[in-house]
Short mmCIF file of C-alpha atoms in Angstrom, two decimals:
data_model
loop_
_atom_site.label_atom_id
_atom_site.label_comp_id
_atom_site.label_asym_id
_atom_site.label_seq_id
_atom_site.Cartn_x
_atom_site.Cartn_y
_atom_site.Cartn_z
CA MET A 1 0.00 0.00 0.00
CA LYS A 2 2.80 2.39 0.86
CA LYS A 3 4.45 1.77 -2.48
CA LYS A 4 1.17 2.57 -4.27
CA MET A 5 0.79 5.84 -2.29
CA LEU A 6 4.42 6.89 -3.04
CA LEU A 7 3.96 6.23 -6.71
CA LEU A 8 0.69 8.17 -6.80
CA ASN A 9 2.13 11.19 -4.95
CA THR A 10 5.16 11.28 -7.23
CA THR A 11 2.89 11.24 -10.28
CA VAL A 12 0.82 14.12 -8.89
CA LEU A 13 3.91 16.26 -8.09
CA LEU A 14 5.38 15.72 -11.56
CA GLY A 15 2.08 16.72 -13.04
CA LEU A 16 2.01 19.93 -10.96
CA GLY A 17 5.59 20.74 -11.94
CA GLY A 18 4.69 20.46 -15.59
CA VAL A 19 1.63 22.67 -15.17
CA LEU A 20 3.28 25.46 -13.01
CA SER A 21 6.53 25.93 -14.96
CA THR A 22 6.42 28.78 -17.59
CA PRO A 23 9.94 29.08 -19.08
CA THR A 24 8.77 31.00 -22.16
CA TYR A 25 7.10 33.78 -20.12
CA ALA A 26 10.03 34.11 -17.68
CA SER A 27 12.54 34.41 -20.50
CA THR A 28 10.44 37.04 -22.30
CA ILE A 29 9.92 39.17 -19.18
CA GLN A 30 13.58 38.87 -18.24
CA ASP A 31 14.57 40.15 -21.66
CA MET A 32 12.11 43.03 -21.43
CA GLU A 33 13.25 43.88 -17.90
CA SER A 34 16.82 43.90 -19.15
CA GLN A 35 15.84 46.19 -22.04
CA LYS A 36 13.93 48.43 -19.61
CA SER A 37 16.98 48.64 -17.35
CA GLN A 38 19.15 49.58 -20.31
CA ILE A 39 16.69 52.27 -21.42
CA GLN A 40 16.50 53.61 -17.86
CA ASN A 41 20.29 53.83 -17.76
CA GLN A 42 20.33 55.57 -21.13
CA ARG A 43 17.62 57.94 -20.01
CA GLN A 44 19.48 58.70 -16.80
CA ASP A 45 22.49 59.64 -18.94
CA VAL A 46 20.31 61.79 -21.19
CA GLN A 47 18.61 63.44 -18.21
CA SER A 48 22.02 64.08 -16.70
CA ASN A 49 23.01 65.72 -19.99
CA ILE A 50 19.75 67.67 -20.01
CA LYS A 51 20.51 68.92 -16.51
CA ALA A 52 24.02 69.90 -17.58
CA ALA A 53 22.56 71.57 -20.67
CA SER A 54 19.96 73.35 -18.55
CA ASP A 55 22.70 74.62 -16.25
CA GLU A 56 24.65 75.76 -19.30
CA LEU A 57 21.56 77.41 -20.76
CA THR A 58 21.02 79.21 -17.45
CA ARG A 59 24.62 80.40 -17.50
CA LEU A 60 24.35 81.45 -21.14
CA GLN A 61 21.09 83.25 -20.42
CA ALA A 62 22.82 85.24 -17.71
CA GLU A 63 25.63 85.97 -20.17
CA GLN A 64 23.06 87.00 -22.78
CA ASP A 65 21.40 89.33 -20.28
CA GLN A 66 24.83 90.80 -19.55
CA MET A 67 25.53 91.20 -23.27
CA LYS A 68 22.15 92.87 -23.79
CA ALA A 69 22.93 95.29 -20.97
CA GLN A 70 26.32 95.99 -22.58
CA LEU A 71 24.62 96.64 -25.92
CA GLU A 72 22.33 99.14 -24.21
CA ARG A 73 25.37 100.84 -22.61
CA LEU A 74 27.15 101.01 -25.96
CA THR A 75 24.05 102.48 -27.57
CA ILE A 76 23.88 105.16 -24.88
CA ALA A 77 27.63 105.78 -25.22
CA GLU A 78 27.29 106.08 -28.99
CA GLU A 79 24.47 108.61 -28.64
CA GLU A 80 26.35 110.65 -26.01
CA ASN A 81 29.57 110.63 -28.01
CA ASN A 82 27.70 111.67 -31.14
CA LYS A 83 26.28 114.62 -29.20
CA LYS A 84 29.79 115.46 -28.02
CA ALA A 85 31.10 115.23 -31.59
CA GLN A 86 28.37 117.55 -32.86
CA LYS A 87 29.07 120.05 -30.08
CA THR A 88 32.80 119.90 -30.78
CA GLU A 89 32.21 120.57 -34.47
CA ALA A 90 29.99 123.53 -33.56
CA ASP A 91 32.69 124.85 -31.20
CA ILE A 92 35.29 124.50 -33.96
CA LYS A 93 33.14 126.50 -36.37
CA GLU A 94 32.57 129.22 -33.78
CA THR A 95 36.26 129.37 -32.88
CA SER A 96 37.18 129.49 -36.56
CA LYS A 97 34.96 132.55 -36.97
CA GLN A 98 36.65 134.22 -34.00
CA VAL A 99 40.08 133.47 -35.43
CA GLU A 100 39.02 134.78 -38.81
CA GLN A 101 37.79 138.02 -37.22
CA LEU A 102 41.00 138.43 -35.23
CA GLU A 103 43.05 137.94 -38.36
CA LYS A 104 41.09 140.73 -40.06
CA GLU A 105 41.68 143.03 -37.10
CA ILE A 106 45.39 142.18 -37.10
CA LYS A 107 45.60 142.95 -40.79
CA LEU A 108 44.00 146.38 -40.25
CA LEU A 109 46.39 147.12 -37.36
CA GLN A 110 49.33 146.17 -39.50
CA GLU A 111 48.16 148.51 -42.28
CA LYS A 112 47.78 151.35 -39.77
CA LEU A 113 51.24 150.68 -38.35
CA GLU A 114 52.76 150.78 -41.80
CA LYS A 115 51.16 154.18 -42.42
CA ARG A 116 52.43 155.44 -39.05
CA ASN A 117 55.83 154.13 -39.94
CA ASP A 118 55.81 156.15 -43.17
CA ILE A 119 54.66 159.28 -41.32
CA LEU A 120 57.44 158.97 -38.72
CA LYS A 121 60.03 158.39 -41.41
CA ASP A 122 58.91 161.51 -43.24
CA ARG A 123 59.07 163.54 -40.02
CA ALA A 124 62.53 162.24 -39.22
CA ARG A 125 63.71 163.00 -42.72
CA SER A 126 62.29 166.54 -42.55
CA LEU A 127 63.90 167.06 -39.17
CA GLN A 128 67.24 165.94 -40.50
CA GLU A 129 67.04 168.30 -43.50
CA SER A 130 66.24 171.29 -41.27
CA GLY A 131 69.13 170.52 -38.91
CA GLY A 132 66.80 169.56 -36.07
CA ASN A 133 67.22 167.61 -32.85
CA VAL A 134 70.37 165.45 -32.98
CA GLU A 135 69.14 163.24 -30.10
CA TYR A 136 66.05 162.32 -32.05
CA LEU A 137 68.14 161.42 -35.09
CA GLN A 138 70.42 159.22 -32.95
CA VAL A 139 67.37 157.36 -31.59
CA LEU A 140 66.16 156.72 -35.13
CA LEU A 141 69.53 155.63 -36.43
CA GLY A 142 70.36 153.45 -33.37
CA SER A 143 67.11 151.47 -33.25
CA SER A 144 67.21 147.82 -34.35
CA SER A 145 63.58 147.71 -35.54
CA PHE A 146 60.53 149.88 -35.87
CA GLY A 147 59.19 148.61 -32.55
CA ASP A 148 62.51 149.38 -30.91
CA PHE A 149 62.46 152.83 -32.48
CA VAL A 150 59.02 153.58 -31.02
CA ASP A 151 60.09 152.47 -27.54
CA ARG A 152 63.29 154.53 -27.67
CA ALA A 153 61.71 157.60 -29.26
CA LEU A 154 59.15 157.87 -26.47
CA ALA A 155 62.04 158.24 -24.02
CA VAL A 156 63.41 161.31 -25.80
CA SER A 157 62.10 164.34 -23.94
CA THR A 158 62.85 166.84 -26.73
CA ILE A 159 60.45 165.28 -29.26
CA VAL A 160 57.73 167.70 -30.27
CA ASP A 161 54.26 167.05 -28.85
CA ALA A 162 52.78 166.14 -32.24
CA ASP A 163 55.36 163.41 -32.77
CA ARG A 164 54.97 162.20 -29.19
CA GLY A 165 51.18 161.74 -29.68
CA ILE A 166 51.74 159.72 -32.85
CA LEU A 167 54.36 157.59 -31.10
CA LYS A 168 52.13 156.88 -28.11
CA GLU A 169 49.23 155.90 -30.33
CA THR A 170 51.57 153.69 -32.33
CA LYS A 171 52.83 152.08 -29.11
CA ASN A 172 49.25 151.31 -28.05
CA MET A 173 48.51 149.80 -31.43
CA GLN A 174 51.61 147.61 -31.17
CA ASP A 175 50.59 146.40 -27.72
CA GLU A 176 47.07 145.65 -28.97
CA LEU A 177 48.57 143.77 -31.90
CA LYS A 178 50.69 141.61 -29.59
CA THR A 179 47.67 140.85 -27.37
CA LYS A 180 45.52 139.84 -30.31
CA GLN A 181 48.32 137.76 -31.82
CA ALA A 182 48.68 135.91 -28.49
CA ASP A 183 44.89 135.48 -28.37
CA VAL A 184 44.90 134.03 -31.88
CA LYS A 185 47.69 131.60 -30.99
CA SER A 186 45.81 130.48 -27.87
CA LYS A 187 42.56 129.96 -29.77
CA LEU A 188 44.34 128.13 -32.56
CA ALA A 189 46.00 125.81 -30.03
CA SER A 190 42.61 125.18 -28.42
CA LEU A 191 41.15 124.58 -31.87
CA GLU A 192 43.86 122.04 -32.66
CA ASP A 193 43.18 120.19 -29.38
CA MET A 194 39.46 120.15 -30.14
CA LYS A 195 40.13 118.83 -33.64
CA ALA A 196 42.43 116.12 -32.28
CA GLU A 197 39.79 115.15 -29.72
CA LEU A 198 37.15 114.99 -32.45
CA ASP A 199 39.39 112.78 -34.60
CA GLU A 200 40.03 110.49 -31.63
CA MET A 201 36.32 110.41 -30.87
CA THR A 202 35.49 109.45 -34.46
CA VAL A 203 37.90 106.51 -34.29
CA GLN A 204 36.46 105.34 -30.97
CA LEU A 205 32.89 105.67 -32.17
CA ALA A 206 33.74 103.38 -35.06
CA ALA A 207 35.38 100.91 -32.66
CA GLN A 208 32.37 100.99 -30.35
CA LYS A 209 30.00 100.44 -33.29
CA LYS A 210 32.09 97.49 -34.41
CA GLN A 211 32.09 96.08 -30.88
CA LYS A 212 28.32 96.49 -30.63
CA ASP A 213 27.72 94.73 -33.96
CA ALA A 214 30.03 91.86 -32.95
CA LEU A 215 28.22 91.43 -29.64
CA ALA A 216 24.84 91.45 -31.39
CA LYS A 217 25.95 88.73 -33.83
CA GLU A 218 27.47 86.66 -31.02
CA LEU A 219 24.25 86.95 -29.03
CA LYS A 220 22.16 85.85 -32.01
CA ASP A 221 24.42 82.85 -32.76
CA LYS A 222 24.39 81.69 -29.15
CA GLU A 223 20.63 81.94 -28.93
CA ALA A 224 20.25 79.81 -32.07
CA LYS A 225 22.69 77.16 -30.82
CA ASN A 226 21.05 77.07 -27.41
CA GLU A 227 17.62 76.53 -28.90
CA GLU A 228 18.98 73.80 -31.17
CA LEU A 229 20.68 72.04 -28.26
CA LYS A 230 17.59 72.29 -26.09
CA ALA A 231 15.32 70.91 -28.84
CA SER A 232 17.72 68.03 -29.56
CA LEU A 233 17.95 66.96 -25.93
CA GLN A 234 14.21 67.22 -25.40
CA ALA A 235 13.55 65.13 -28.53
CA LYS A 236 15.97 62.44 -27.37
CA ASP A 237 14.47 62.34 -23.89
CA SER A 238 10.95 62.17 -25.37
CA SER A 239 11.96 59.27 -27.62
CA LEU A 240 13.48 57.33 -24.73
CA ALA A 241 10.44 58.08 -22.57
CA ASN A 242 8.18 56.63 -25.29
CA GLU A 243 10.37 53.53 -25.57
CA GLN A 244 10.31 53.09 -21.79
CA SER A 245 6.53 53.61 -21.62
CA THR A 246 5.94 51.06 -24.41
CA LEU A 247 8.26 48.54 -22.79
CA GLU A 248 6.65 49.01 -19.37
CA GLN A 249 3.21 48.43 -20.91
CA ASN A 250 4.50 45.28 -22.66
CA ILE A 251 5.95 44.02 -19.37
CA LYS A 252 2.66 44.80 -17.61
CA ASP A 253 0.67 42.94 -20.29
CA GLN A 254 3.09 40.01 -20.21
CA LYS A 255 2.95 39.81 -16.41
CA ALA A 256 -0.86 39.93 -16.54
CA ALA A 257 -0.88 37.07 -19.04
CA GLU A 258 1.61 35.13 -16.93
CA GLU A 259 -0.45 35.77 -13.78
CA ALA A 260 -3.56 34.53 -15.55
CA ALA A 261 -1.73 31.42 -16.73
CA ARG A 262 -0.31 30.86 -13.26
CA LYS A 263 -3.75 31.10 -11.66
CA ALA A 264 -5.19 28.74 -14.27
CA ALA A 265 -2.33 26.32 -13.63
CA GLU A 266 -2.88 26.56 -9.89
CA GLN A 267 -6.58 25.92 -10.34
CA ALA A 268 -5.88 22.97 -12.60
CA ALA A 269 -3.31 21.65 -10.15
CA LYS A 270 -5.74 21.99 -7.30
CA GLU A 271 -8.40 20.14 -9.23
CA ALA A 272 -5.89 17.43 -10.24
CA ALA A 273 -4.62 17.13 -6.68
CA LYS A 274 -8.15 16.97 -5.40
CA LYS A 275 -9.02 14.28 -7.88
CA ALA A 276 -5.85 12.33 -7.14
CA ALA A 277 -6.49 12.64 -3.43
CA GLU A 278 -9.98 11.38 -3.83
CA GLN A 279 -8.69 8.44 -5.87
CA ALA A 280 -5.96 7.75 -3.34
CA GLN A 281 -8.43 7.99 -0.48
CA LYS A 282 -10.63 5.57 -2.15
CA ALA A 283 -7.76 3.25 -2.94
CA ALA A 284 -5.92 3.47 0.34
CA ALA A 285 -8.62 4.80 2.63
CA ALA A 286 -6.06 7.21 3.98
CA PRO A 287 -5.81 11.03 3.80
CA ALA A 288 -3.89 12.23 0.79
CA GLU A 289 -1.18 14.87 1.11
CA LYS A 290 -1.72 17.94 -0.75
CA ALA A 291 1.19 19.48 -2.63
CA ASP A 292 1.61 23.24 -2.64
CA SER A 293 3.76 25.23 -4.94
CA SER A 294 4.52 28.92 -4.96
CA SER A 295 6.09 31.28 -7.41
CA ALA A 296 8.07 34.47 -6.56
CA LYS A 297 7.11 37.78 -8.01
CA ALA A 298 9.92 39.90 -9.48
CA GLU A 299 9.99 43.54 -8.67
CA ALA A 300 11.04 46.04 -11.30
CA PRO A 301 14.18 48.00 -10.31
CA LYS A 302 13.61 51.57 -9.22
CA ALA A 303 15.40 54.31 -11.13
CA SER A 304 17.62 56.52 -8.97
CA SER A 305 17.33 60.29 -9.19
CA ASN A 306 20.20 62.82 -9.38
CA ASP A 307 20.54 65.61 -6.85
CA VAL A 308 20.81 69.17 -8.15
CA ALA A 309 24.35 70.53 -7.73
CA PRO A 310 24.49 73.49 -5.33
CA THR A 311 25.20 76.87 -6.86
CA SER A 312 28.54 78.44 -6.11
CA ALA A 313 28.70 81.28 -3.60
CA PRO A 314 29.13 84.81 -5.02
CA ALA A 315 32.67 86.11 -5.29
CA PRO A 316 33.78 88.31 -2.41
CA LYS A 317 33.60 92.06 -3.01
CA ALA A 318 36.85 93.80 -3.97
CA SER A 319 38.24 96.01 -1.21
CA ASN A 320 41.00 98.19 -2.67
CA VAL A 321 41.50 100.66 -5.47
CA VAL A 322 43.46 98.21 -7.66
CA THR A 323 40.62 95.67 -7.88
CA VAL A 324 37.49 97.62 -7.01
CA GLY A 325 36.94 98.52 -10.66
CA ASN A 326 36.96 94.89 -11.86
CA ARG A 327 33.17 94.81 -11.49
CA TRP A 328 32.90 97.11 -14.54
CA ILE A 329 35.05 94.97 -16.85
CA GLY A 330 32.72 93.89 -19.65
CA ASN A 331 29.90 95.90 -18.06
CA SER A 332 30.78 99.46 -19.06
CA ALA A 333 31.23 101.80 -22.00
CA TYR A 334 33.40 104.86 -22.65
CA VAL A 335 31.66 108.23 -22.92
CA PHE A 336 33.53 111.53 -23.30
CA GLY A 337 32.55 113.52 -20.22
CA GLY A 338 30.66 110.54 -18.78
CA GLY A 339 30.70 109.26 -15.20
CA ARG A 340 29.84 112.61 -13.62
CA SER A 341 26.29 111.78 -12.60
CA GLN A 342 24.75 108.93 -10.61
CA SER A 343 22.81 107.85 -13.68
CA ASP A 344 26.04 107.49 -15.71
CA ILE A 345 27.73 105.58 -12.90
CA SER A 346 24.73 103.26 -12.46
CA HIS A 347 24.90 102.42 -16.18
CA GLY A 348 28.71 102.04 -16.20
CA LEU A 349 29.33 105.05 -18.44
CA PHE A 350 32.76 106.55 -17.66
CA ASP A 351 35.64 108.44 -19.21
CA CYS A 352 39.17 107.86 -17.93
CA SER A 353 39.27 110.55 -15.25
CA SER A 354 35.76 109.95 -13.87
CA PHE A 355 36.54 106.22 -13.50
CA VAL A 356 39.69 106.99 -11.49
CA HIS A 357 37.67 109.40 -9.32
CA TRP A 358 34.97 106.72 -8.77
CA ALA A 359 37.51 103.97 -7.94
CA TYR A 360 39.24 106.06 -5.29
CA SER A 361 35.89 107.14 -3.84
CA GLN A 362 35.10 103.46 -3.26
CA VAL A 363 38.06 103.17 -0.88
CA GLY A 364 37.28 106.44 0.90
CA VAL A 365 39.59 108.83 -0.99
CA ASN A 366 38.10 112.05 -2.39
CA LEU A 367 39.88 113.40 -5.47
CA GLY A 368 37.95 116.66 -5.60
CA PRO A 369 34.59 117.66 -7.12
CA LEU A 370 33.30 114.99 -9.50
CA GLY A 371 31.87 117.53 -11.93
CA SER A 372 35.26 119.13 -12.64
CA VAL A 373 37.59 116.13 -12.47
CA SER A 374 39.95 115.80 -15.45
CA THR A 375 43.39 114.51 -16.28
CA GLU A 376 44.70 118.00 -15.52
CA THR A 377 43.25 117.99 -11.98
CA LEU A 378 44.33 114.41 -11.33
CA LYS A 379 47.96 114.97 -12.27
CA HIS A 380 48.15 117.55 -9.46
CA ALA A 381 46.14 115.46 -6.96
CA GLY A 382 49.10 113.70 -5.34
CA THR A 383 52.87 113.42 -5.36
CA GLN A 384 54.91 112.94 -8.52
CA VAL A 385 57.14 109.84 -8.33
CA SER A 386 59.61 108.26 -10.71
CA SER A 387 58.25 105.63 -13.07
CA SER A 388 61.00 103.32 -11.79
CA GLN A 389 59.33 103.46 -8.34
CA MET A 390 55.82 102.83 -9.69
CA GLN A 391 53.63 100.64 -7.49
CA PRO A 392 50.01 99.38 -7.55
CA GLY A 393 47.51 102.17 -6.92
CA ASP A 394 49.60 104.91 -8.57
CA LEU A 395 48.04 107.01 -11.34
CA VAL A 396 49.75 106.64 -14.73
CA PHE A 397 49.36 109.16 -17.57
CA PHE A 398 49.52 108.83 -21.34
CA ASP A 399 49.87 111.30 -24.20
CA THR A 400 46.96 110.49 -26.55
CA TYR A 401 45.14 113.29 -28.41
CA LYS A 402 47.02 115.72 -26.16
CA LYS A 403 49.64 115.62 -23.41
CA ASP A 404 48.33 113.74 -20.36
CA GLY A 405 45.20 112.99 -22.36
CA HIS A 406 44.57 109.62 -20.66
CA VAL A 407 44.90 108.33 -17.09
CA GLY A 408 44.59 104.92 -15.40
CA ILE A 409 45.44 103.08 -12.17
CA TYR A 410 48.56 100.91 -12.13
CA VAL A 411 47.77 97.34 -10.98
CA GLY A 412 51.27 95.85 -11.18
CA GLY A 413 52.99 93.54 -13.64
CA GLY A 414 53.22 96.25 -16.28
CA LYS A 415 49.42 96.63 -16.46
CA PHE A 416 46.85 99.27 -15.55
CA ILE A 417 43.07 99.46 -15.24
CA GLY A 418 41.14 102.34 -16.71
CA ALA A 419 38.17 103.39 -18.82
CA GLN A 420 39.61 102.77 -22.29
CA SER A 421 37.88 104.50 -25.17
CA SER A 422 37.45 101.35 -27.28
CA THR A 423 36.54 98.83 -24.58
CA GLY A 424 35.12 100.63 -21.56
CA VAL A 425 36.69 99.68 -18.23
CA ALA A 426 39.45 97.13 -18.91
CA ILE A 427 42.93 96.07 -17.85
CA ALA A 428 45.59 96.88 -20.46
CA THR A 429 49.31 96.34 -20.69
CA MET A 430 51.60 99.34 -20.70
CA SER A 431 54.82 97.38 -21.09
CA SER A 432 54.34 96.82 -24.82
CA GLY A 433 52.30 97.93 -27.80
CA TYR A 434 50.12 101.05 -28.00
CA TRP A 435 50.13 102.06 -24.33
CA LYS A 436 53.88 101.65 -24.01
CA GLN A 437 54.27 104.16 -26.86
CA LYS A 438 51.79 106.56 -25.26
CA PHE A 439 53.04 106.35 -21.64
CA ASN A 440 54.79 109.65 -20.90
CA GLY A 441 56.45 108.66 -17.62
CA ARG A 442 54.17 110.72 -15.39
CA VAL A 443 53.28 108.78 -12.23
CA VAL A 444 51.22 110.30 -9.40
CA ARG A 445 50.91 108.69 -5.97
CA ILE A 446 47.72 109.54 -4.12
#
């Protein structure tokens, strides 16, 4: 009897094993789970790249905002410099008229002096023929020029009153001529400086326009590339997400089918076991053992998420005159006469002398009234030192459109920071190239 029961139980267990095993389903799900894992890994890489791209886009957006602000500054600078150029041209025209008028007046004075010269010669000749005053004749003969003759003749006490009046009037005319000639020379020198400044301004306006156009093109190119990169990454992530969604649905459907088959197999096994038990009970009149089988459920792996990298802390604020102006590098524009109002300073619009004044004010040093600061006032603001003893913080001067036409702050290593006409606030080398040629050796220590 025991042998019959053992044989029957073995037959039932083998039958259950055949019903419960599903090698085809397990293999299919395993393959799909493996594919899903691969897609998840790929998507994690893509999402990591998307995050990196998003960070880069954020950085580029900040750079674009900075470039837009710089374009606005350059536009303002261009407008202000154009106004300055127009005013300078108007001043040149006005000064030219004044010079022209002075030249006419000088010509008239010269004609009058020539007539007076002829009159005095005739009087001297008449005096000589009549055997007149010997002292007067000696003055005439001993003078080195007509001007010298007038000066010496006025000292002769024996000259008749009529001649003395002519000589005094002539002397006054000569003095007036000298004054007007000096005035003409001064105005002409001022006119030449204004013309040189206008020429320099024209060159810088062209450089600023070129810089503005280059920035605009760079901004446009970066925006296009950023949009292209963003669209490409989003398309790739969307494609992988679709693949993952499809695969997950396939796995879900396959697991549902497998679960249905498993339940059917369990039901069939239960019915077979029940039937076998009934047959065994009848045959052996003993309770039949029921066989149980179980199957493990696989859990899909969970995708890990990436933490967002912390943003870096802002750079510490500069605390001395050599570095305090670094904040304006790339964020400023050069304007002739700029930097003398809070609005200009807020927008980063400086010329060389107003930038130096601002930089020193940031470390508590007042270089005089802001409205009247210039290279002329700054070169007298401290102590002159030898260029061989130059140290960071000293003011350095350059001969550009005029002597001492440009000023900056020495930062060491043969370099200086200043509001440069073509770049705005920038650090430039003075040990070679253009600025080496323009450096005139003047160094002022504040």
